[in-house]
Coordinates of C-alpha atoms in Angstrom, one line a residue:
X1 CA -23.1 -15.7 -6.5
X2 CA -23.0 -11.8 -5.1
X3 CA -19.3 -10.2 -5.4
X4 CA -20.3 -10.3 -1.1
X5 CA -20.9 -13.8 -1.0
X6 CA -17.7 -14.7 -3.3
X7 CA -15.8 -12.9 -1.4
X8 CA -17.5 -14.2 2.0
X9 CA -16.7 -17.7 -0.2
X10 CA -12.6 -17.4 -0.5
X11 CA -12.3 -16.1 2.5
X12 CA -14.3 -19.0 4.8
X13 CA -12.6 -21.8 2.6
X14 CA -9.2 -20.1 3.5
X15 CA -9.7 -19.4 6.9
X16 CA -7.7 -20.9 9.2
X17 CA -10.3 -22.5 11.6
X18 CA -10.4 -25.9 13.4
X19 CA -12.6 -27.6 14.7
X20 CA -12.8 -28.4 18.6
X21 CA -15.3 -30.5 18.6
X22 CA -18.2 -31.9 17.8
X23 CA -21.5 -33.2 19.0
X24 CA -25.3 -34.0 18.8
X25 CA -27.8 -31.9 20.7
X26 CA -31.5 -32.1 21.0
X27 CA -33.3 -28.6 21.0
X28 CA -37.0 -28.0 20.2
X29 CA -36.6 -27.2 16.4
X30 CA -34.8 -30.8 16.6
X31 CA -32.2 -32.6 16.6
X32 CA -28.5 -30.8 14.8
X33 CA -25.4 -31.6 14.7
X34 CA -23.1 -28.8 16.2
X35 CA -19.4 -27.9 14.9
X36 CA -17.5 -26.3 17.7
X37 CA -14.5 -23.8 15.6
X38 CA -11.7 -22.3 17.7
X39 CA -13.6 -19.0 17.1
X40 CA -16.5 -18.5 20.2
X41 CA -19.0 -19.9 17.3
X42 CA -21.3 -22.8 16.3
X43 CA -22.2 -24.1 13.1
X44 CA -25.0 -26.6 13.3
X45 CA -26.6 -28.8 10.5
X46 CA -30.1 -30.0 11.5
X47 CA -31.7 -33.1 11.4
X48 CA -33.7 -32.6 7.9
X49 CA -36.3 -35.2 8.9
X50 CA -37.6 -33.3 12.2
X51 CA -36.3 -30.1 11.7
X52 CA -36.3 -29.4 8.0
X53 CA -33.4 -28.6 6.2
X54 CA -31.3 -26.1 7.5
X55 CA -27.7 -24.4 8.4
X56 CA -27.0 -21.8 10.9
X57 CA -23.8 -20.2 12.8
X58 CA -23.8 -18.2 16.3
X59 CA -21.8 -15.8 15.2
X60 CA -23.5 -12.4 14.8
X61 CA -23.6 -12.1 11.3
X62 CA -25.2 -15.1 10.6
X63 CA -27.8 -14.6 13.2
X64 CA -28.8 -10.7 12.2
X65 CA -28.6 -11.1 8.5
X66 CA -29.6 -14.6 8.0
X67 CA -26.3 -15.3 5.2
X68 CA -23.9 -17.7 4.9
X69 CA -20.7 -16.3 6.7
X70 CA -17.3 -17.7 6.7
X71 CA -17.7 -19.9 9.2
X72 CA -20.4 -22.1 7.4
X73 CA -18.2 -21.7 4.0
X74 CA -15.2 -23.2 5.9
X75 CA -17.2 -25.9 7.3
X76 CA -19.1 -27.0 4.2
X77 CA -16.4 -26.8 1.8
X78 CA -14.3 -29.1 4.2
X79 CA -17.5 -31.7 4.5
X80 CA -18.2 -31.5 1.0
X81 CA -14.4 -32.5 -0.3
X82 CA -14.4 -35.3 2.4
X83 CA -17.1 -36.7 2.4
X84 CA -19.3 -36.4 -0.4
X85 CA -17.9 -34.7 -3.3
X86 CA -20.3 -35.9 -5.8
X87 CA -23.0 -33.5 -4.5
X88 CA -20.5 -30.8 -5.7
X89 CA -21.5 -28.7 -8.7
X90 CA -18.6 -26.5 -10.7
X91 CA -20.5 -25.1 -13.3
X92 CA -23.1 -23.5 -10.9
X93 CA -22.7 -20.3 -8.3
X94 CA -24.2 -21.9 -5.0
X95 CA -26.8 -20.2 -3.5
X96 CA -28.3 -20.1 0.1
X97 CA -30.6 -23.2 -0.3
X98 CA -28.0 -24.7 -2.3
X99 CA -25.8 -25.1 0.9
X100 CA -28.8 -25.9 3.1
X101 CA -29.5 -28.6 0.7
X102 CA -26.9 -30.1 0.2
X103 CA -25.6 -29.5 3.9
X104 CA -28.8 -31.5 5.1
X105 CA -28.0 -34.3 3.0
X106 CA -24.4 -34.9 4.8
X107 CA -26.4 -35.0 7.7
X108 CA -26.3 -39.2 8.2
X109 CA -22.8 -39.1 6.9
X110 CA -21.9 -36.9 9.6
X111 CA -23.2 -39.2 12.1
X112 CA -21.4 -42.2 10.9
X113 CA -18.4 -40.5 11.1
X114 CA -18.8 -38.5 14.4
X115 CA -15.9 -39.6 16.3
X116 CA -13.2 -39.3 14.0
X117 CA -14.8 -36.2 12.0
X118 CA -12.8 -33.4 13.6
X119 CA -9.5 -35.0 13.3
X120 CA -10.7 -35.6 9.7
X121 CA -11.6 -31.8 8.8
X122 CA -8.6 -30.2 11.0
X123 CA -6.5 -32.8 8.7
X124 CA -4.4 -31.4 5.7
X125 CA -6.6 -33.2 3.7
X126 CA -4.0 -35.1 2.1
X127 CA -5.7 -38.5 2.4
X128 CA -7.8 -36.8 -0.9
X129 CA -5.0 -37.1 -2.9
X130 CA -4.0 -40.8 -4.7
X131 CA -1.9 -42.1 -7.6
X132 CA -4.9 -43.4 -8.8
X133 CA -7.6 -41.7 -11.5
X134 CA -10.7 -42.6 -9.5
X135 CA -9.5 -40.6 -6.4
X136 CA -8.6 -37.8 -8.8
X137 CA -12.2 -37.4 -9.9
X138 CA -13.4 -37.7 -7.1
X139 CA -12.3 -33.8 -6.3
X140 CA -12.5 -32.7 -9.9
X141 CA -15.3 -30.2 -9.3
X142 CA -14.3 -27.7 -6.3
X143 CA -17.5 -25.9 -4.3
X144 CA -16.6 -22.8 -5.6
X145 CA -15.0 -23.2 -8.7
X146 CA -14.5 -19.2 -9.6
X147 CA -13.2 -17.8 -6.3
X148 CA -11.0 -21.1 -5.9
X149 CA -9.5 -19.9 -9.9
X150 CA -8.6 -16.6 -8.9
X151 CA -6.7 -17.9 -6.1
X152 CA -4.8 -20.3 -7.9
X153 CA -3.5 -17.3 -10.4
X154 CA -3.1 -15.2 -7.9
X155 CA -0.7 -17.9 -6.2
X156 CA 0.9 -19.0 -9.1
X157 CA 1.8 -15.1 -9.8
X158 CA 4.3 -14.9 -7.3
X159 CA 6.7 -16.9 -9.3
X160 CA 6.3 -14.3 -12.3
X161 CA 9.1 -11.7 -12.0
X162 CA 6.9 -8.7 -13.0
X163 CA 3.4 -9.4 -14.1
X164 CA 0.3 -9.1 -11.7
X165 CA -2.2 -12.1 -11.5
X166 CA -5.1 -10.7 -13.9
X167 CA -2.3 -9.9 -16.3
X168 CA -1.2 -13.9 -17.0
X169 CA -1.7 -15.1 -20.1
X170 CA -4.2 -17.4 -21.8
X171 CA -2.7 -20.7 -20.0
X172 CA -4.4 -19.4 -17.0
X173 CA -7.8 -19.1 -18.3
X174 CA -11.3 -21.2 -16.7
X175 CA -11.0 -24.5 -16.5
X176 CA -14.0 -26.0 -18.3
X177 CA -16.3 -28.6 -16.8
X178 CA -16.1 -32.1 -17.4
X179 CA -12.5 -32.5 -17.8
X180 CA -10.1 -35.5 -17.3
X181 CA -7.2 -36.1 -15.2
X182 CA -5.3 -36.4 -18.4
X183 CA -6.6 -33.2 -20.1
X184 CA -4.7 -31.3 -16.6
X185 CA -1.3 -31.6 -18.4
X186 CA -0.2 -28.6 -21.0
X187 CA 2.9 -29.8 -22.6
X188 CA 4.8 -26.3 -22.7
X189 CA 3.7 -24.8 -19.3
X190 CA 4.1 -26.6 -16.1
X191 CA 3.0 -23.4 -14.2
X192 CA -0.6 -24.2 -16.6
X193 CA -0.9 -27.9 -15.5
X194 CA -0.6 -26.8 -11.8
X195 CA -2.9 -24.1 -12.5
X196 CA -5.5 -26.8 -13.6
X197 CA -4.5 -28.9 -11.1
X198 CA -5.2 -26.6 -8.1
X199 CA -8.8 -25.6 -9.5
X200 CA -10.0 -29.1 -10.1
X201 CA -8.0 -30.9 -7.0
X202 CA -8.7 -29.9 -3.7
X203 CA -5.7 -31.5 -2.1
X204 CA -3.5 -29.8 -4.6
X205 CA -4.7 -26.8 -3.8
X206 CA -5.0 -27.4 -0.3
X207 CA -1.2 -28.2 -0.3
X208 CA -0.2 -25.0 -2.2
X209 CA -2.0 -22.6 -0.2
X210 CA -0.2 -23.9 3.6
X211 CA 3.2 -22.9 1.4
X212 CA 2.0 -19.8 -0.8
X213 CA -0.2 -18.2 1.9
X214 CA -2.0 -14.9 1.2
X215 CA 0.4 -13.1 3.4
X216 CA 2.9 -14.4 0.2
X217 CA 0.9 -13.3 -2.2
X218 CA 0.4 -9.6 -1.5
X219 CA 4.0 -9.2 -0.1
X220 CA 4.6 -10.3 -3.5
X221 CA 1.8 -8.4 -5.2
X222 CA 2.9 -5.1 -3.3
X223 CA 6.8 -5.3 -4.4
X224 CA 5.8 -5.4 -7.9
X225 CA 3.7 -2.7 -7.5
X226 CA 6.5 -0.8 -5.4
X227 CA 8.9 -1.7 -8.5
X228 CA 6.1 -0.3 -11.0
X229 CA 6.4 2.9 -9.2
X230 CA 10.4 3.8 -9.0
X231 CA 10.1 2.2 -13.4
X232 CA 7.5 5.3 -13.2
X233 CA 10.3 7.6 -12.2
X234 CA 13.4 6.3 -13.8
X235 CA 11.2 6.1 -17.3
X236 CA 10.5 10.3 -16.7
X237 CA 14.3 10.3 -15.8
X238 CA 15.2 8.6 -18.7
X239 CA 13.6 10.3 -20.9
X240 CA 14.6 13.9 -19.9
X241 CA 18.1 12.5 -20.4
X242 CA 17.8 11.3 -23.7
X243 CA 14.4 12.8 -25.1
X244 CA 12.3 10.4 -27.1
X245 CA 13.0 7.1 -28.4
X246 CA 10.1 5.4 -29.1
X247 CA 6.5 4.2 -26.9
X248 CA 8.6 4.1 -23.8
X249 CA 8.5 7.7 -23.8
X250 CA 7.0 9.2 -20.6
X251 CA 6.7 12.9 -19.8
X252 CA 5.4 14.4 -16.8
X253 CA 1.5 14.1 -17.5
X254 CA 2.0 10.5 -18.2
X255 CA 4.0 9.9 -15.2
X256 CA 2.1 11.4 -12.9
X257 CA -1.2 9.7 -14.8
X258 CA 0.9 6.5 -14.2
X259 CA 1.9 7.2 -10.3
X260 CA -1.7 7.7 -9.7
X261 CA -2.8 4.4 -11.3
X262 CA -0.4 2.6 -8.6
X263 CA -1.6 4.4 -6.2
X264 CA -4.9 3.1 -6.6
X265 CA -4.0 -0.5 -7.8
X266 CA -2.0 -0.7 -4.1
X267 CA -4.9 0.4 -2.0
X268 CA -7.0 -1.7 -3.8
X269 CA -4.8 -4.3 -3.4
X270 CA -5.1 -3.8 0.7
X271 CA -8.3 -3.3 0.9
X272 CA -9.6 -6.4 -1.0
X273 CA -7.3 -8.7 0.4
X274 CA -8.1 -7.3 3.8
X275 CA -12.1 -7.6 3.3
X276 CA -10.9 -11.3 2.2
X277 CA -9.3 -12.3 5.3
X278 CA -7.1 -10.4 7.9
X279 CA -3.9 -9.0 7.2
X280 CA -0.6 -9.3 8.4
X281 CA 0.5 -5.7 10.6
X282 CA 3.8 -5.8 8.4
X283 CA 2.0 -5.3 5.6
X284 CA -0.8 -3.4 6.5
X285 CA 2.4 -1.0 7.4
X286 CA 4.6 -1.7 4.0
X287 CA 1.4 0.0 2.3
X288 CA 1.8 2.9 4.1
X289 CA 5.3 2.8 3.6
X290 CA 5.0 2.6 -0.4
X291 CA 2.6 5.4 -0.5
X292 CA 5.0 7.9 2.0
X293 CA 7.7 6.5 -0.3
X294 CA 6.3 7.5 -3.8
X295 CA 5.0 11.0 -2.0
X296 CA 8.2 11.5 -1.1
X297 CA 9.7 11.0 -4.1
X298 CA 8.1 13.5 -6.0
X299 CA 8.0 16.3 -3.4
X300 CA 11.9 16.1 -4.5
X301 CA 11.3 16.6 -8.1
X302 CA 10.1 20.6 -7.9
X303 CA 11.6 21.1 -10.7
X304 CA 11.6 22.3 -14.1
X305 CA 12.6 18.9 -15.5
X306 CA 13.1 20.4 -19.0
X307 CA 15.5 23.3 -18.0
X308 CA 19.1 22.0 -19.3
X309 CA 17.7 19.0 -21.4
X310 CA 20.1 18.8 -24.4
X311 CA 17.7 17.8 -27.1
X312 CA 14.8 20.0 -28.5
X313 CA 11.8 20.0 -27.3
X314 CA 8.7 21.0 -29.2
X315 CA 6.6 23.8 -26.8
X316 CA 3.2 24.2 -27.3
X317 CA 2.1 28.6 -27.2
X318 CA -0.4 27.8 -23.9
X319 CA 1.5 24.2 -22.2
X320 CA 0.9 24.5 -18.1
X321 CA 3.9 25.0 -16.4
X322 CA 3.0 21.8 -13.9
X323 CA 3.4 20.0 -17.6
X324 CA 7.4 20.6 -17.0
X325 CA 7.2 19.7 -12.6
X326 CA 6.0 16.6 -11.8
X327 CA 5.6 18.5 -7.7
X328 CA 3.4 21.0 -9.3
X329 CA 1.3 18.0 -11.6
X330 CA 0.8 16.1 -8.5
X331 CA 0.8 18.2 -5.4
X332 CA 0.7 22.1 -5.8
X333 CA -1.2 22.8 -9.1
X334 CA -2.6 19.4 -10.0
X335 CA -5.1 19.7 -13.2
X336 CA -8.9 20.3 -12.5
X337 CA -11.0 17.5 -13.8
X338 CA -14.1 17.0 -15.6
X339 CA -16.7 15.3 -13.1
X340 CA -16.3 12.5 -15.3
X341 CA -13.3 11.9 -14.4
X342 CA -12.4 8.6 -12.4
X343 CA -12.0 9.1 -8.7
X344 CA -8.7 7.8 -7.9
X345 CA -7.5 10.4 -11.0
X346 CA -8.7 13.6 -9.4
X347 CA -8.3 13.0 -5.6
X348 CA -5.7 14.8 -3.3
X349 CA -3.0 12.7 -4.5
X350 CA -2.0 9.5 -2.3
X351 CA -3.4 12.1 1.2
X352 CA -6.9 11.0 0.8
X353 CA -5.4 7.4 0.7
X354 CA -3.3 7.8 3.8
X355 CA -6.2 9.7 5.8
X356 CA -8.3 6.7 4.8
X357 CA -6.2 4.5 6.9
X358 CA -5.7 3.6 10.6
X359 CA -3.5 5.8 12.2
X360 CA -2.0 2.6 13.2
X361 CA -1.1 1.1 9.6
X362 CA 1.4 4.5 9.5
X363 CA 2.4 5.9 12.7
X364 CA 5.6 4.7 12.5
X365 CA 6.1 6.8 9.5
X366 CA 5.2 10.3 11.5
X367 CA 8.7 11.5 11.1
X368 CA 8.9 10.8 7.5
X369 CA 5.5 12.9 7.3
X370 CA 6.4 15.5 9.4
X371 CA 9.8 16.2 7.3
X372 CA 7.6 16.1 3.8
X373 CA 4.9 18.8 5.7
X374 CA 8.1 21.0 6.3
X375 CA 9.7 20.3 2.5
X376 CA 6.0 21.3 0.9
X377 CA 6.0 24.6 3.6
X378 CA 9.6 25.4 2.1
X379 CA 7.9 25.3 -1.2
X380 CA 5.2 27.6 -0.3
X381 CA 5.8 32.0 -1.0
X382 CA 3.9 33.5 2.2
X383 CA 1.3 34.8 0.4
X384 CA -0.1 31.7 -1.7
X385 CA -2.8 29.6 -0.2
X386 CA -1.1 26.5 0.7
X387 CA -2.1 23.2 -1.6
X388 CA -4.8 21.2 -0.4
X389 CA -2.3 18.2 0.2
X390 CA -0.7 20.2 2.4
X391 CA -3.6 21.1 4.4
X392 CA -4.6 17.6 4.6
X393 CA -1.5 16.2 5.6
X394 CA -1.3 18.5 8.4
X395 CA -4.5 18.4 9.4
X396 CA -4.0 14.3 9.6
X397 CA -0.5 15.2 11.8
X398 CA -2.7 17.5 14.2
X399 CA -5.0 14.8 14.6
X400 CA -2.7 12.1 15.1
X401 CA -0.5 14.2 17.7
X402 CA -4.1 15.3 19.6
X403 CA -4.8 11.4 19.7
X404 CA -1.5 10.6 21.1
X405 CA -1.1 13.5 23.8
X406 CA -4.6 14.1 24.9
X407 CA -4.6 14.6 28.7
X408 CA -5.8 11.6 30.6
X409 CA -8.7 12.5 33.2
X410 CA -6.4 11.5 36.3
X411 CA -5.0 14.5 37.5
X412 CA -1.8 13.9 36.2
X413 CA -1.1 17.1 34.0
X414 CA 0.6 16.6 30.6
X415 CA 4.1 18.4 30.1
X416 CA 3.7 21.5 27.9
X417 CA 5.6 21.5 24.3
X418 CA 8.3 22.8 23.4
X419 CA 6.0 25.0 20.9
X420 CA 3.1 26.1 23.6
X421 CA 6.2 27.1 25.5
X422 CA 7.9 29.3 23.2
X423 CA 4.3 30.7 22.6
X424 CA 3.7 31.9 26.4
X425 CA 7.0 33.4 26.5
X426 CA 6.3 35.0 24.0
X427 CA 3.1 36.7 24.8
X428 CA 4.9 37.7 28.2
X429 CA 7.5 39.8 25.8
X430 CA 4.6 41.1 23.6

């Protein structure tokens, strides 16, 4: 399976569709089955005898590209789990004509159980779970048994105080095929018998994704992240105070090399979870929050950090002086970089992440912006060409502000500034 179609995968079997109905139309490719969602789309399963086997959705990305979107994802993995799970394969990625096929062959099951089938798939789907082995292994092998494992880590994460889901340990690792009920339980871990629990039982999982959402998980994911980032700047702190002590050690380069690594791992983190499904606005905005935090943060420390240390430092003849100022490191001198360099270490440090992002996601931070602009300007002797953060912060203000207080095309004209005022009066004194 493509990193697209996983990802199209996790998010249609976590989508948060119902179904509103469904019937059987006649058309002239056939007869099909079609699967009203509470979205304004149609899944529909044709008849394989007249029609052929096939699958298709309304929506538009189904009908311009021809894949399997979300909505056929959602609908399949729900028909497969309830009502015939043997067709499922785990140790296989499914591909187009694997859906279609096995899709089609649901198609007389479907028909038997018309009446009751949407109250069926808009169900919990509790009624899969039973004290007994049989009903077990009957959901033993999951449709997609890879996207469905990262989820179950990156659920059972939250309840780890610090680490981040691909950084569990070896409890956590694939579930093999062919396993028993019985080979589920790990003695010493009952987060590890959940874990393969959740991959191999779709009711179990089912059950602790309506409590762990992934609105949990990346609050969570984001916090640790958030905490990773003020550990960045208490470890520089701690050890100006007390010099070195051992592999803890982190001087400016290393803080700044680890503040940029955050940086990245927390837009990555938004943007794949968006691309997986949509997003909560709160935390869209604590994103944007994080990164205004950590900015400001080190526009505080211009500094020579080293200047009344108590211990002594070994000086190299030709160290940089943004080695000793984390400011200079990161916003006013930053290091040039070879081309080889990774992107995320040589870009305009956490800017070209904000300018990236609807204005929306950090509006409500303009002030906090604003009052960083005027702390890097402070900064600034007249004569120096201004860093390029600063130029792209401002630039993204201007923008912003022109967005916000554009005249309208009524004839309504808009109230000069308090700037643009001071200006005329003082071309009428020139």
């Amino acid at each position: 399976m493509s990193p697209p179609s996983a990802t199209r995968a996790a998010a249609g079997i976590n989508a948060d569709f119902f179904v509103d109905r469904v019937r059987r139309h006649e058309s002239d490719r056939g007869a099909y089955y079609a699967f009203q969602l509470n979205r304004p789309v149609s899944v529909r399963i044709y008849n394989p005898i007249e029609q052929g086997q096939d699958i298709e959705c309304t929506c538009e990305e189904s009908r311009t590209s021809g894949a399997i979107c979300i909505h056929i994802y959602w609908l399949f993995d729900g028909l497969n789990a309830l009502l015939d799970t043997s067709t499922a394969s785990a140790s296989e990625a499914l591909s187009r004509m694997d859906i279609v096929t096995r899709a089609s062959a649901l198609y007389n099951v479907i028909g038997a159980q018309l009446p009751s089938l949407p109250t069926i798939l808009n169900a919990s789907h509790d009624e899969l779970a039973s004290d007994s082995d049989d009903a077990v292994e009957a959901v033993l092998s999951p449709t997609f048994p890879d996207a469905r494992a990262d989820q179950v880590r990156d659920m059972l994460s939250v309840f780890d105080p610090r680490r981040l889901p691909d950084e569990l340990g070896q409890d956590f690792t694939p579930v093999p095929p062919g396993v028993t009920p019985q080979d589920f339980f790990v003695p010493t871990s009952l987060a590890a018998t959940v874990y393969r629990l959740a991959v191999r039982d779709e009711s179990v999982f089912r059950r602790l994704r309506r409590v762990i959402t992934h609105d949990v998980c990346a609050n969570v994911h984001l916090s640790k992240l958030r905490a990773r980032a003020r550990e960045a700047f208490a470890r520089l702190d701690s050890y100006i105070q007390d010099g070195p002590s051992g592999s803890n050690d982190q001087d400016v380069p290393g803080c700044a090399r680890m503040l940029r690594s955050i940086v990245d791992q927390i837009c990555q983190t938004r943007n794949l979870r968006a691309s997986a499904g949509p997003l909560s606005p709160t935390l869209l905005t604590k994103v944007a929050e994080i990164l205004v935090e950590i900015l400001q943060e080190v526009c505080n420390r211009n500094e020579d950090v080293y200047h009344r240390i108590s211990w002594e430092r070994e000086v190299g003849e030709d160290e940089p002086e943004r080695n000793r100022n984390l400011y200079a490191y990161l916003i006013d001198d930053p290091p040039r970089f070879s081309p080889s360099t990774p992107t995320w270490m040589k870009e305009t440090f956490i800017m070209d992440r904000l300018r990236q992002m609807p204005a929306n996601e950090w509006r409500h931070l303009i002030e906090r912006l604003t009052s960083i602009l005027d702390q890097i300007r402070e900064y600034m002797p007249d004569e120096d060409q201004p860093p390029l953060a600063y130029t792209k912060l401002e630039r993204m203000i201007q923008d912003y502000t022109a967005e916000v207080f554009e005249p309208s095309s009524s004839s309504v004209q808009r109230r000069p500034t308090l700037g643009s005022q001071r200006e005329s009066q003082r071309r009428r004194l020139d």
